[in-house]
Coordinates of C-alpha atoms in Angstrom, one line a residue:
M1214 CA 0.0 0.0 0.0
A1215 CA 1.4 3.4 -0.9
D1216 CA 1.9 6.0 1.9
V1217 CA 0.6 9.3 1.8
E1218 CA 3.7 11.5 1.5
P1219 CA 3.4 15.3 0.8
R1220 CA 6.7 17.0 -0.4
V1221 CA 8.6 17.4 3.0
T1222 CA 12.3 16.6 3.7
S1223 CA 13.9 15.1 6.9
A1224 CA 16.0 18.3 6.9
A1225 CA 12.9 20.3 6.7
V1226 CA 11.1 18.3 9.5
Y1227 CA 14.1 18.5 11.8
A1228 CA 14.5 22.3 11.3
A1229 CA 10.7 22.8 11.8
L1230 CA 11.1 20.8 15.3
L1231 CA 14.1 22.9 16.5
K1232 CA 11.9 26.0 15.8
T1233 CA 9.6 24.4 18.4
L1234 CA 11.9 23.8 20.9
E1235 CA 12.2 27.7 21.3
K1236 CA 8.7 28.0 22.2
K1237 CA 8.2 27.3 25.5
N1238 CA 5.5 24.7 26.5
S1239 CA 4.7 24.6 22.6
T1240 CA 2.5 21.6 21.9
Q1241 CA 1.8 22.5 18.2
L1242 CA 3.4 20.2 15.6
P1243 CA 4.7 22.1 12.3
D1244 CA 2.1 21.5 9.5
F1245 CA 3.2 20.0 6.3
G1246 CA 0.1 19.4 4.8
G1247 CA -0.3 15.8 5.4
P1248 CA 1.4 12.9 7.1
V1249 CA 5.0 12.6 7.1
S1250 CA 6.2 9.4 5.7
V1251 CA 8.2 6.8 7.8
P1252 CA 11.5 7.3 6.0
V1253 CA 11.3 11.1 6.5
L1254 CA 10.6 10.4 10.0
V1255 CA 13.8 8.4 10.5
G1256 CA 15.8 10.7 8.4
A1257 CA 14.8 13.6 10.6
A1258 CA 15.6 11.4 13.6
L1259 CA 19.2 10.7 12.2
L1260 CA 19.7 14.4 12.2
V1261 CA 19.0 14.9 16.0
D1262 CA 22.3 16.6 17.3
P1263 CA 23.5 14.2 20.1
S1264 CA 25.0 17.2 21.9
L1265 CA 21.5 18.6 22.5
P1266 CA 20.4 18.6 26.1
L1267 CA 18.5 15.1 26.9
A1268 CA 15.2 17.1 27.5
S1269 CA 15.4 18.8 24.1
R1270 CA 16.1 15.3 22.5
R1271 CA 13.2 13.8 24.1
A1272 CA 10.9 16.6 23.1
I1273 CA 12.0 16.2 19.6
F1274 CA 11.6 12.5 19.4
R1275 CA 8.2 12.9 21.3
K1276 CA 6.9 15.2 18.4
L1277 CA 8.3 12.6 15.8
R1278 CA 6.2 10.0 17.6
Q1279 CA 3.0 12.3 17.1
Y1280 CA 3.9 12.3 13.3
A1281 CA 4.3 8.5 13.3
A1282 CA 1.0 8.2 15.2
D1283 CA -0.6 10.6 12.6
G1284 CA 0.7 8.4 9.8
Q1285 CA -0.9 5.4 11.1
A1286 CA -4.2 6.8 11.8
A1287 CA -4.2 8.1 8.0
R1288 CA -3.3 4.8 6.4
K1289 CA -5.9 3.0 8.9
R1290 CA -8.3 5.5 7.2
K1291 CA -7.1 5.1 3.6
L1292 CA -7.6 1.4 4.4
T1293 CA -11.0 1.8 5.7
D1294 CA -12.0 3.8 2.8
D1295 CA -10.7 1.0 0.3
N1296 CA -12.6 -1.5 2.1
N1297 CA -15.7 0.7 2.5
E1298 CA -15.9 -0.1 6.0
T1299 CA -16.3 2.2 9.0
V1300 CA -15.0 0.0 11.6
G1301 CA -12.9 -3.2 12.3
A1302 CA -10.3 -2.3 9.7
P1303 CA -6.9 -4.3 10.4
A1304 CA -4.1 -2.2 11.4
P1305 CA -2.1 -0.7 8.4
S1306 CA 1.3 -2.6 7.5
L1307 CA 4.5 -0.9 7.2
D1308 CA 6.9 -1.7 4.2
P1309 CA 9.6 -4.0 5.3
S1310 CA 12.3 -1.9 4.6
W1311 CA 10.8 0.7 6.8
L1312 CA 10.6 -1.6 9.4
Q1313 CA 14.4 -2.2 9.0
D1314 CA 15.0 1.4 9.2
V1315 CA 13.2 1.7 12.6
L1316 CA 15.2 -1.2 14.0
A1317 CA 18.4 0.4 12.9
L1318 CA 17.5 3.7 14.3
L1319 CA 16.7 1.9 17.7
Q1320 CA 20.3 0.6 17.5
V1321 CA 21.6 4.3 17.2
D1322 CA 19.4 6.3 19.5
P1323 CA 17.3 4.8 22.3
L1324 CA 15.1 7.5 22.4
A1325 CA 13.7 6.4 18.9
I1326 CA 11.6 4.0 21.0
Y1327 CA 9.4 7.2 20.8
I1328 CA 9.1 6.5 17.1
A1329 CA 8.4 2.9 17.5
A1330 CA 5.8 3.5 19.9
G1331 CA 4.0 5.7 17.3
L1332 CA 4.1 2.9 14.9
E1333 CA 2.7 0.3 17.1
P1334 CA 0.9 -1.9 16.2
A1335 CA 2.1 -2.2 12.8
L1336 CA 5.7 -2.9 14.0
S1337 CA 4.6 -5.5 16.4
L1338 CA 8.0 -5.2 18.2
E1339 CA 7.1 -6.8 21.3
A1340 CA 6.5 -9.9 19.6
R1341 CA 9.3 -9.6 17.1
R1342 CA 12.0 -8.2 19.0
P1343 CA 11.6 -8.3 22.6
D1344 CA 15.4 -8.4 22.9
L1345 CA 15.9 -5.2 21.3
L1346 CA 13.4 -3.4 23.6
A1347 CA 14.9 -4.6 26.7
D1348 CA 18.2 -3.6 25.2
V1349 CA 16.7 -0.3 24.7
I1350 CA 15.7 0.2 28.2
D1351 CA 19.3 -0.6 29.3
R1352 CA 20.8 2.0 27.2
L1353 CA 17.9 4.6 28.3
L1354 CA 19.0 3.9 31.9
L1355 CA 22.8 4.9 31.2
I1356 CA 21.7 8.3 29.6
N1357 CA 19.5 9.0 32.7
G1358 CA 16.3 8.6 30.7
T1359 CA 14.6 6.8 33.4
S1360 CA 11.0 8.5 32.5
D1361 CA 11.6 7.2 29.0
A1362 CA 12.3 3.6 30.3
V1363 CA 9.0 4.0 32.3
Y1364 CA 7.3 5.2 28.9
T1365 CA 8.9 2.0 27.3
I1366 CA 7.8 -0.6 29.7
R1367 CA 4.1 1.2 29.8
T1368 CA 4.0 0.7 26.2
W1369 CA 4.8 -2.7 26.0
P1370 CA 3.4 -4.6 29.1
R1371 CA 5.6 -7.8 28.4
L1372 CA 8.8 -5.6 29.4
Q1373 CA 7.4 -5.1 33.0
T1374 CA 9.7 -8.2 33.8
R1375 CA 12.5 -5.6 33.6
W1376 CA 10.5 -3.1 36.0
L1377 CA 12.8 -3.7 39.2
P1378 CA 16.1 -2.1 37.8
V1379 CA 14.1 0.6 36.2
A1380 CA 12.4 1.6 39.8
V1381 CA 16.0 1.5 41.3
A1382 CA 17.2 3.8 38.6
C1383 CA 14.3 6.2 39.0
V1384 CA 15.1 6.4 43.0
E1385 CA 18.5 7.2 42.3
A1386 CA 17.9 9.9 39.8
G1387 CA 15.4 11.2 42.5
D1388 CA 12.5 10.6 39.9
V1389 CA 10.1 9.1 42.5
Q1390 CA 6.8 9.9 40.5
S1391 CA 8.2 7.5 37.8
A1392 CA 9.3 5.0 40.1
T1393 CA 5.8 4.6 41.5
T1394 CA 4.3 4.7 38.3
V1395 CA 6.5 1.3 37.4
V1396 CA 5.3 -0.1 40.7
D1397 CA 1.5 0.4 40.2
A1398 CA 1.7 -0.6 36.3
V1399 CA 3.4 -4.0 38.0
G1400 CA 1.0 -4.3 40.7
K1401 CA 0.5 -6.0 44.0
N1402 CA 3.9 -6.3 46.0
A1403 CA 5.9 -4.5 43.6
M1404 CA 6.7 -2.0 46.3
S1405 CA 7.6 -4.4 49.1
E1406 CA 10.1 -6.1 46.5
L1407 CA 11.2 -2.3 45.6
C1408 CA 12.1 -1.5 49.2
L1409 CA 13.5 -4.9 50.1
K1410 CA 16.1 -4.1 46.8
L1411 CA 16.7 -0.6 48.3
D1412 CA 17.3 -1.8 51.5
S1413 CA 20.0 -4.4 50.0
G1414 CA 21.5 -1.1 48.3
C1415 CA 21.7 0.9 51.5
R1416 CA 23.3 -2.1 53.3
T1417 CA 26.3 -2.1 50.6
A1418 CA 26.6 1.5 50.8
I1419 CA 26.6 1.3 54.6
G1420 CA 29.4 -1.3 54.6
D1421 CA 31.4 0.7 51.9
M1422 CA 31.2 3.8 54.0
E1423 CA 32.2 2.0 57.3
A1424 CA 35.0 0.8 55.3
A1425 CA 36.3 3.9 54.0
M1426 CA 35.7 5.8 57.7
T1427 CA 38.1 2.9 59.3
R1428 CA 40.9 4.3 56.9
G1429 CA 40.0 7.9 57.7
E1430 CA 38.2 8.6 54.4
W1431 CA 34.6 9.6 53.4
D1432 CA 33.0 7.7 50.5
E1433 CA 30.8 10.2 49.0
P1434 CA 29.4 8.0 46.2
S1435 CA 28.2 5.5 48.7
Y1436 CA 26.8 8.1 50.9
L1437 CA 24.9 9.6 48.1
R1438 CA 23.3 6.5 47.1
L1439 CA 22.7 5.8 50.7
R1440 CA 20.8 9.2 51.0
A1441 CA 18.9 8.5 47.7
Y1442 CA 17.8 5.1 48.7
A1443 CA 16.8 5.7 52.6
K1444 CA 15.3 9.3 51.8
H1445 CA 13.0 8.2 48.8
G1446 CA 12.5 4.3 49.9
S1447 CA 11.6 5.4 53.7
R1448 CA 8.9 7.9 52.2
M1449 CA 7.4 5.1 49.6
A1450 CA 7.3 2.6 52.3
V1451 CA 5.1 5.0 54.4
N1452 CA 3.1 6.2 51.8
Y1453 CA 2.1 2.5 50.9
K1454 CA 1.7 1.3 54.4
L1455 CA 4.6 -1.1 54.4
D1456 CA 5.9 -2.5 57.5
T1457 CA 9.5 -0.9 58.0
S1458 CA 10.5 -3.4 60.5
P1459 CA 12.6 -5.4 57.8
L1460 CA 14.0 -2.5 56.2
I1461 CA 16.7 -1.8 58.8
H1462 CA 19.3 -0.2 56.4
I1463 CA 16.6 2.1 55.1
V1464 CA 15.3 3.0 58.4
C1465 CA 19.3 3.7 59.5
G1466 CA 19.8 5.7 56.2
S1467 CA 16.7 7.8 57.1
F1468 CA 17.7 8.6 60.4
I1469 CA 21.2 9.3 59.5
L1470 CA 19.4 12.3 57.2
S1471 CA 17.9 13.3 60.5
A1472 CA 21.1 13.6 62.4
F1473 CA 22.4 15.3 59.4
W1474 CA 19.9 18.1 59.3
L1475 CA 20.5 18.4 63.1
T1476 CA 24.1 18.8 62.6
S1477 CA 23.4 21.5 60.1
E1478 CA 21.4 23.2 63.2
V1479 CA 24.5 22.7 65.4
H1480 CA 26.8 24.4 62.7
R1481 CA 24.3 27.3 62.3
L1482 CA 24.3 27.6 66.3
A1483 CA 28.2 27.2 66.5
T1484 CA 28.6 30.4 63.6
S1485 CA 26.0 32.4 65.6
G1486 CA 28.1 32.1 68.6
N1487 CA 25.3 30.3 70.9
A1488 CA 26.3 28.2 73.5
E1489 CA 26.0 24.3 73.8
N1490 CA 22.5 22.9 73.5
E1491 CA 21.8 20.1 75.6
P1492 CA 18.4 19.9 74.4
M1493 CA 19.4 19.8 70.9
F1494 CA 22.1 17.0 71.9
E1495 CA 19.5 15.2 73.7
L1496 CA 17.8 14.7 70.3
F1497 CA 20.8 12.9 68.7
D1498 CA 20.1 10.3 71.4
D1499 CA 16.4 9.8 70.4
I1500 CA 17.5 9.4 67.0
R1501 CA 20.2 6.8 67.9
D1502 CA 17.8 4.8 70.0
A1503 CA 15.4 4.6 67.0
V1504 CA 18.0 2.9 64.9
S1505 CA 18.2 -1.1 64.9
E1506 CA 20.9 -1.7 67.5
P1507 CA 23.4 -3.5 64.9
L1508 CA 23.6 -0.5 63.3
R1509 CA 24.2 2.0 66.0
P1510 CA 27.6 1.9 65.9
F1511 CA 27.6 2.9 62.3
F1512 CA 25.2 5.5 63.1
M1513 CA 27.4 7.1 65.7
K1514 CA 30.4 7.1 63.6
V1515 CA 29.0 9.0 60.7
V1516 CA 27.4 11.6 63.1
Y1517 CA 30.6 12.0 64.5
W1518 CA 32.4 12.3 61.1
K1519 CA 30.0 14.7 60.0
L1520 CA 30.5 17.1 63.0
A1521 CA 34.3 16.5 62.9
S1522 CA 34.4 17.6 59.3
E1523 CA 33.3 21.2 59.8
L1524 CA 35.8 23.3 61.4
T1525 CA 33.2 25.4 63.3
T1526 CA 31.6 22.1 64.6
R1527 CA 34.8 20.2 65.3
R1528 CA 34.3 20.9 68.8
Y1529 CA 31.1 19.5 69.0
A1530 CA 32.7 15.9 67.5
A1531 CA 34.3 15.4 70.8
M1532 CA 31.0 16.1 72.8
I1533 CA 29.5 13.6 70.6
A1534 CA 32.3 11.2 71.0
D1535 CA 31.8 11.4 74.7
R1536 CA 27.9 11.2 74.9
F1537 CA 28.1 8.0 72.5
G1538 CA 31.3 6.6 74.0
L1539 CA 33.1 6.3 71.0
V1540 CA 36.8 5.5 71.6
G1541 CA 39.5 5.5 69.1
M1542 CA 37.8 7.3 66.3
P1543 CA 40.2 8.4 63.5
E1544 CA 40.6 12.0 62.4
P1545 CA 39.0 12.7 59.3
H1546 CA 41.7 13.4 56.3
L1547 CA 40.8 16.8 55.6
D1548 CA 42.5 19.8 54.9
L1549 CA 41.4 22.2 57.3
P1550 CA 43.4 24.7 59.3
D1551 CA 44.1 24.2 63.0
P1552 CA 41.3 26.0 65.1
Q1553 CA 44.3 26.9 67.5
N1554 CA 46.3 28.6 65.0
I1555 CA 43.0 30.8 63.5
T1556 CA 43.0 34.2 64.8
D1557 CA 40.2 37.0 64.2
A1558 CA 41.2 39.1 61.1
Q1559 CA 42.1 42.4 61.9
P1560 CA 41.4 45.4 59.7
S1561 CA 44.1 47.4 57.8
A1562 CA 44.4 51.1 59.4
A1563 CA 42.9 52.5 55.9
G1564 CA 40.0 50.4 55.9
A1565 CA 39.3 50.1 59.7
S1566 CA 35.9 50.6 60.8
S1567 CA 34.0 50.7 63.9
P1568 CA 32.4 46.9 64.7
M1569 CA 28.9 46.5 64.4
T1570 CA 26.9 47.0 67.5
T1571 CA 25.0 43.8 68.8
P1572 CA 21.4 44.5 70.1
P1573 CA 20.9 43.4 73.8
L1574 CA 19.2 40.0 74.2
Y1575 CA 15.6 40.0 74.7
T1576 CA 14.3 38.8 78.1
P1577 CA 10.7 37.9 78.6
S1578 CA 9.0 40.2 81.4
V1579 CA 6.9 37.3 82.8
D1580 CA 7.8 33.9 83.9
P1581 CA 5.7 31.4 82.6
V1582 CA 3.2 28.8 84.4
F1583 CA 3.6 25.0 83.0
V1584 CA 0.0 23.9 82.5
G1585 CA 0.3 19.8 83.0
T1586 CA -2.2 18.8 85.5
S1587 CA -6.0 18.7 85.3
E1588 CA -6.5 21.2 88.0
S1589 CA -4.5 23.7 86.4
F1590 CA -5.9 23.0 82.9
A1591 CA -9.6 23.7 84.2
D1592 CA -8.1 26.9 86.0
L1593 CA -6.5 27.9 82.8
I1594 CA -9.8 27.6 80.9
R1595 CA -11.5 29.7 83.4
T1596 CA -8.8 32.5 83.2
V1597 CA -9.1 32.5 79.0
S1598 CA -12.7 32.9 79.6
A1599 CA -12.7 35.7 81.9
P1600 CA -14.2 39.1 80.5
N1601 CA -11.4 41.2 81.5
V1602 CA -9.0 39.5 79.0
T1603 CA -8.2 41.6 76.1
V1604 CA -5.5 40.3 74.0
A1605 CA -4.2 36.8 73.9
A1606 CA -0.8 35.8 71.9
L1607 CA -0.6 31.9 70.6
D1608 CA 2.3 30.0 69.6
C1609 CA 3.2 26.4 69.7
E1610 CA 6.0 24.0 69.7
W1611 CA 6.7 20.5 68.6
K1612 CA 9.4 18.0 68.8
P1613 CA 11.3 17.7 65.3
D1614 CA 10.0 14.3 63.7
F1615 CA 12.9 12.3 63.5
L1616 CA 11.6 9.1 65.2
R1617 CA 9.4 8.5 62.3
V1618 CA 10.4 6.7 59.3
G1619 CA 10.1 8.8 56.3
G1620 CA 9.3 11.9 58.4
G1621 CA 10.8 15.4 58.4
A1622 CA 11.8 18.1 61.0
D1623 CA 8.4 20.1 59.8
D1624 CA 5.8 17.2 59.2
D1625 CA 2.6 19.1 59.5
S1626 CA 0.6 15.8 60.1
L1627 CA 2.0 15.4 63.6
P1628 CA 0.3 17.3 66.7
A1629 CA 1.8 20.1 68.6
S1630 CA 3.6 19.2 71.7
V1631 CA 3.0 22.4 73.8
L1632 CA 0.8 25.5 73.5
Q1633 CA 1.8 28.8 74.6
I1634 CA -0.7 31.5 75.5
A1635 CA 0.2 34.9 76.9
L1636 CA -3.0 37.0 77.9
Q1637 CA -3.0 40.6 78.8
S1638 CA -6.0 42.0 80.4
G1639 CA -7.7 45.5 80.8
D1640 CA -5.4 46.8 83.3
G1641 CA -2.2 45.9 81.2
S1642 CA -1.2 42.9 83.3
V1643 CA 0.2 40.2 81.5
S1644 CA 0.4 36.2 82.5
A1645 CA 2.2 33.3 80.2
Y1646 CA 0.9 29.8 80.2
V1647 CA 2.8 26.7 78.9
V1648 CA 0.2 23.9 78.2
G1649 CA 1.4 20.2 77.6
L1650 CA -0.9 19.2 74.9
S1651 CA 0.2 15.6 74.8
E1652 CA -1.4 15.4 78.0
R1653 CA -4.7 16.7 76.6
S1654 CA -7.7 14.7 74.9
P1655 CA -9.1 16.5 71.6
N1656 CA -12.1 17.6 73.6
E1657 CA -10.0 19.2 76.2
V1658 CA -8.1 21.2 73.7
L1659 CA -11.2 22.2 72.2
S1660 CA -12.5 23.3 75.5
L1661 CA -9.7 25.7 75.9
L1662 CA -9.4 27.1 72.6
S1663 CA -13.2 27.7 71.7
P1664 CA -13.3 30.6 74.4
L1665 CA -10.3 32.1 72.7
F1666 CA -11.2 31.6 69.1
D1667 CA -14.9 32.8 69.3
N1668 CA -14.4 35.8 71.5
K1669 CA -14.8 38.7 69.2
K1670 CA -13.6 40.9 71.9
V1671 CA -10.5 39.1 72.4
L1672 CA -7.6 40.2 69.7
K1673 CA -5.5 36.9 69.1
L1674 CA -2.2 37.4 67.8
G1675 CA 0.1 35.0 66.1
F1676 CA 3.6 34.8 64.1
G1677 CA 3.1 32.6 60.9
F1678 CA 0.3 31.1 62.9
S1679 CA -1.4 28.9 59.7
Q1680 CA 1.6 26.3 60.5
D1681 CA 0.8 26.1 64.1
M1682 CA -2.9 25.8 63.1
K1683 CA -2.1 22.6 61.2
R1684 CA -0.6 21.2 64.2
L1685 CA -3.5 22.0 66.4
R1686 CA -5.8 20.7 64.2
Q1687 CA -3.9 17.2 64.5
N1688 CA -4.4 17.8 68.5
C1689 CA -8.1 18.4 67.8
P1690 CA -9.6 17.5 64.5
K1691 CA -12.9 19.6 65.4
L1692 CA -10.7 22.7 64.8
K1693 CA -10.7 22.1 61.0
G1694 CA -12.6 24.5 59.2
R1695 CA -12.9 26.6 62.4
P1696 CA -12.5 30.3 62.2
L1697 CA -10.2 32.2 64.5
V1698 CA -12.1 35.6 64.7
H1699 CA -10.3 39.0 65.4
F1700 CA -7.2 37.5 64.4
R1701 CA -3.7 39.5 63.4
D1702 CA -0.7 37.8 62.1
L1703 CA 2.6 39.6 62.9
S1704 CA 4.3 38.1 60.2
N1705 CA 2.9 40.1 57.6
D1706 CA 4.8 42.9 59.1
K1707 CA 6.6 44.6 56.0
L1708 CA 10.4 44.8 56.7
E1709 CA 12.9 46.5 54.2
P1710 CA 14.6 44.4 51.3
G1711 CA 17.5 42.0 52.9
A1712 CA 16.0 41.7 56.1
P1713 CA 16.3 38.0 57.5
R1714 CA 13.4 35.8 56.3
S1715 CA 12.0 32.7 57.7
G1716 CA 12.2 29.4 55.8
R1717 CA 8.8 29.9 54.3
G1718 CA 9.6 33.3 52.7
G1719 CA 8.0 35.9 55.2
P1720 CA 10.0 38.1 57.8
S1721 CA 11.6 36.0 60.7
L1722 CA 10.4 36.7 64.4
A1723 CA 14.3 37.5 65.2
A1724 CA 14.3 40.1 62.4
V1725 CA 10.9 41.7 63.6
V1726 CA 11.7 41.8 67.1
E1727 CA 15.1 43.3 66.2
K1728 CA 13.6 45.9 64.3
R1729 CA 10.5 46.7 66.4
L1730 CA 12.3 46.1 69.8
G1731 CA 15.5 46.6 69.5
R1732 CA 16.5 43.1 70.7
R1733 CA 17.8 40.0 69.6
L1734 CA 16.1 36.6 70.3
D1735 CA 18.3 33.4 71.5
K1736 CA 16.6 30.6 69.3
S1737 CA 18.9 28.0 70.4
H1738 CA 15.8 25.9 72.3
R1739 CA 13.7 26.0 69.4
I1740 CA 14.9 22.6 68.3
S1741 CA 14.6 20.3 71.4
N1742 CA 12.6 17.6 72.6
W1743 CA 9.2 19.3 73.4
D1744 CA 7.5 16.1 74.4
R1745 CA 9.5 15.7 77.4
R1746 CA 8.4 16.0 80.7
P1747 CA 9.5 18.1 82.8
L1748 CA 10.2 20.9 80.3
S1749 CA 13.7 22.3 81.1
P1750 CA 14.1 26.0 82.5
E1751 CA 15.6 27.0 79.3
Q1752 CA 12.5 25.4 77.3
L1753 CA 10.2 27.1 79.7
K1754 CA 11.9 30.5 78.9
Y1755 CA 12.3 30.0 75.2
A1756 CA 8.5 29.2 75.1
V1757 CA 7.4 32.4 76.2
I1758 CA 9.7 34.4 73.8

């Protein structure tokens, strides 16, 4: 059967597709007045510059696939017209020489799998050349074409036997969406199999890292594999509600990432001149205790190594070694100056300037009352309901979510640990309360907050309180959808450009306090175990800031 072929060359097709790349998010195909023949498509594919970025090459081949599919449709329509039928026409066949051209093209560039897909079912590659398709998948993974490999598996279902290495490669590349797409296509128990494979990869990476640390070296490639497998594997396991108890190496890697995040906070505190933070170091104990006992020595070595590798946190490494009982740890082979020989740089006489003035530390004017018993909680309900209350400032603290596999430091799905309430009466007097929420039922939390939330006469103040509300709704689901009347969020305060910002983009509380009050805040106890009872005096002091 003759193909419908307008007078168009491969070079013209390729040039037109290059122009479409210049138009961002363009879905339009250049119109050549009819279907583009298979030889022209193959010729255009051979012209694709291999030096183009992978995303650009992929976009070109996907458009060539569309031309191929359009040509298939046109041939089928012509076949239907010739047979004088409207339905049930057989699939159009291809010239044998064209089939060989496509097979040869697949040997040249694995991205030509898109053209092959556009010519199915006429090519019938799944039955004719499954070996070639499997080879294409392997070559796509070598060029980081994980999404292309996933597309190939979904197009030719018999290739699902190749799913596991594709899913692992997707995880290594951070393409979790593609990994879950493969898992869902394969079906039941696939995620369990993938997580067991990732756990095996974590075990190998842990062995390589431990051997390197014994030599006084850091194995970065193995750490990157451990990070990818543990980070994504733990979250997929949680999302699919898998039992994580067999995945001890993924769990260990997940908690190592938590510990590394915590070391970054230690680093930040060290560079800002804050003193040692005992509550923060207690979190290292919590994380360590959540790791499977056989892997705890490795976990403790990694935490020590991370701290010892940074000049400003090196002094904390000795504290961790003492806390964890580490003996005989080798010094990292790092080209770092000795802290003993570091002196503050002195400005030259010509460029000397007066040092910047450090604002004085903010000190709360009231001592907080911890509300932990049923009696003190009932007293507080009566206090917040009193008619002389005019202003109520609200805030929450929570324990960093280090102890849940796949969790993070700011997981909004977990409840708040404590609620801070500062009340101002009509006579100007102020009182402050720290309420232990883990001791209270959802109905008790509602009985405390309802008099405040619903009272239009009481001005409620908060700072970035939307995040606190997400936590409080976990403590008391009945708060969902409940309005907070007469409320002002002070994080909307406008600051000049360049002022410190919070992690979510708004002005930081420290910046607002420094601007409005001329004081600086000590935030060193923000990250601590707020579930622990009793709270330390430092935590109570921080809670009323």
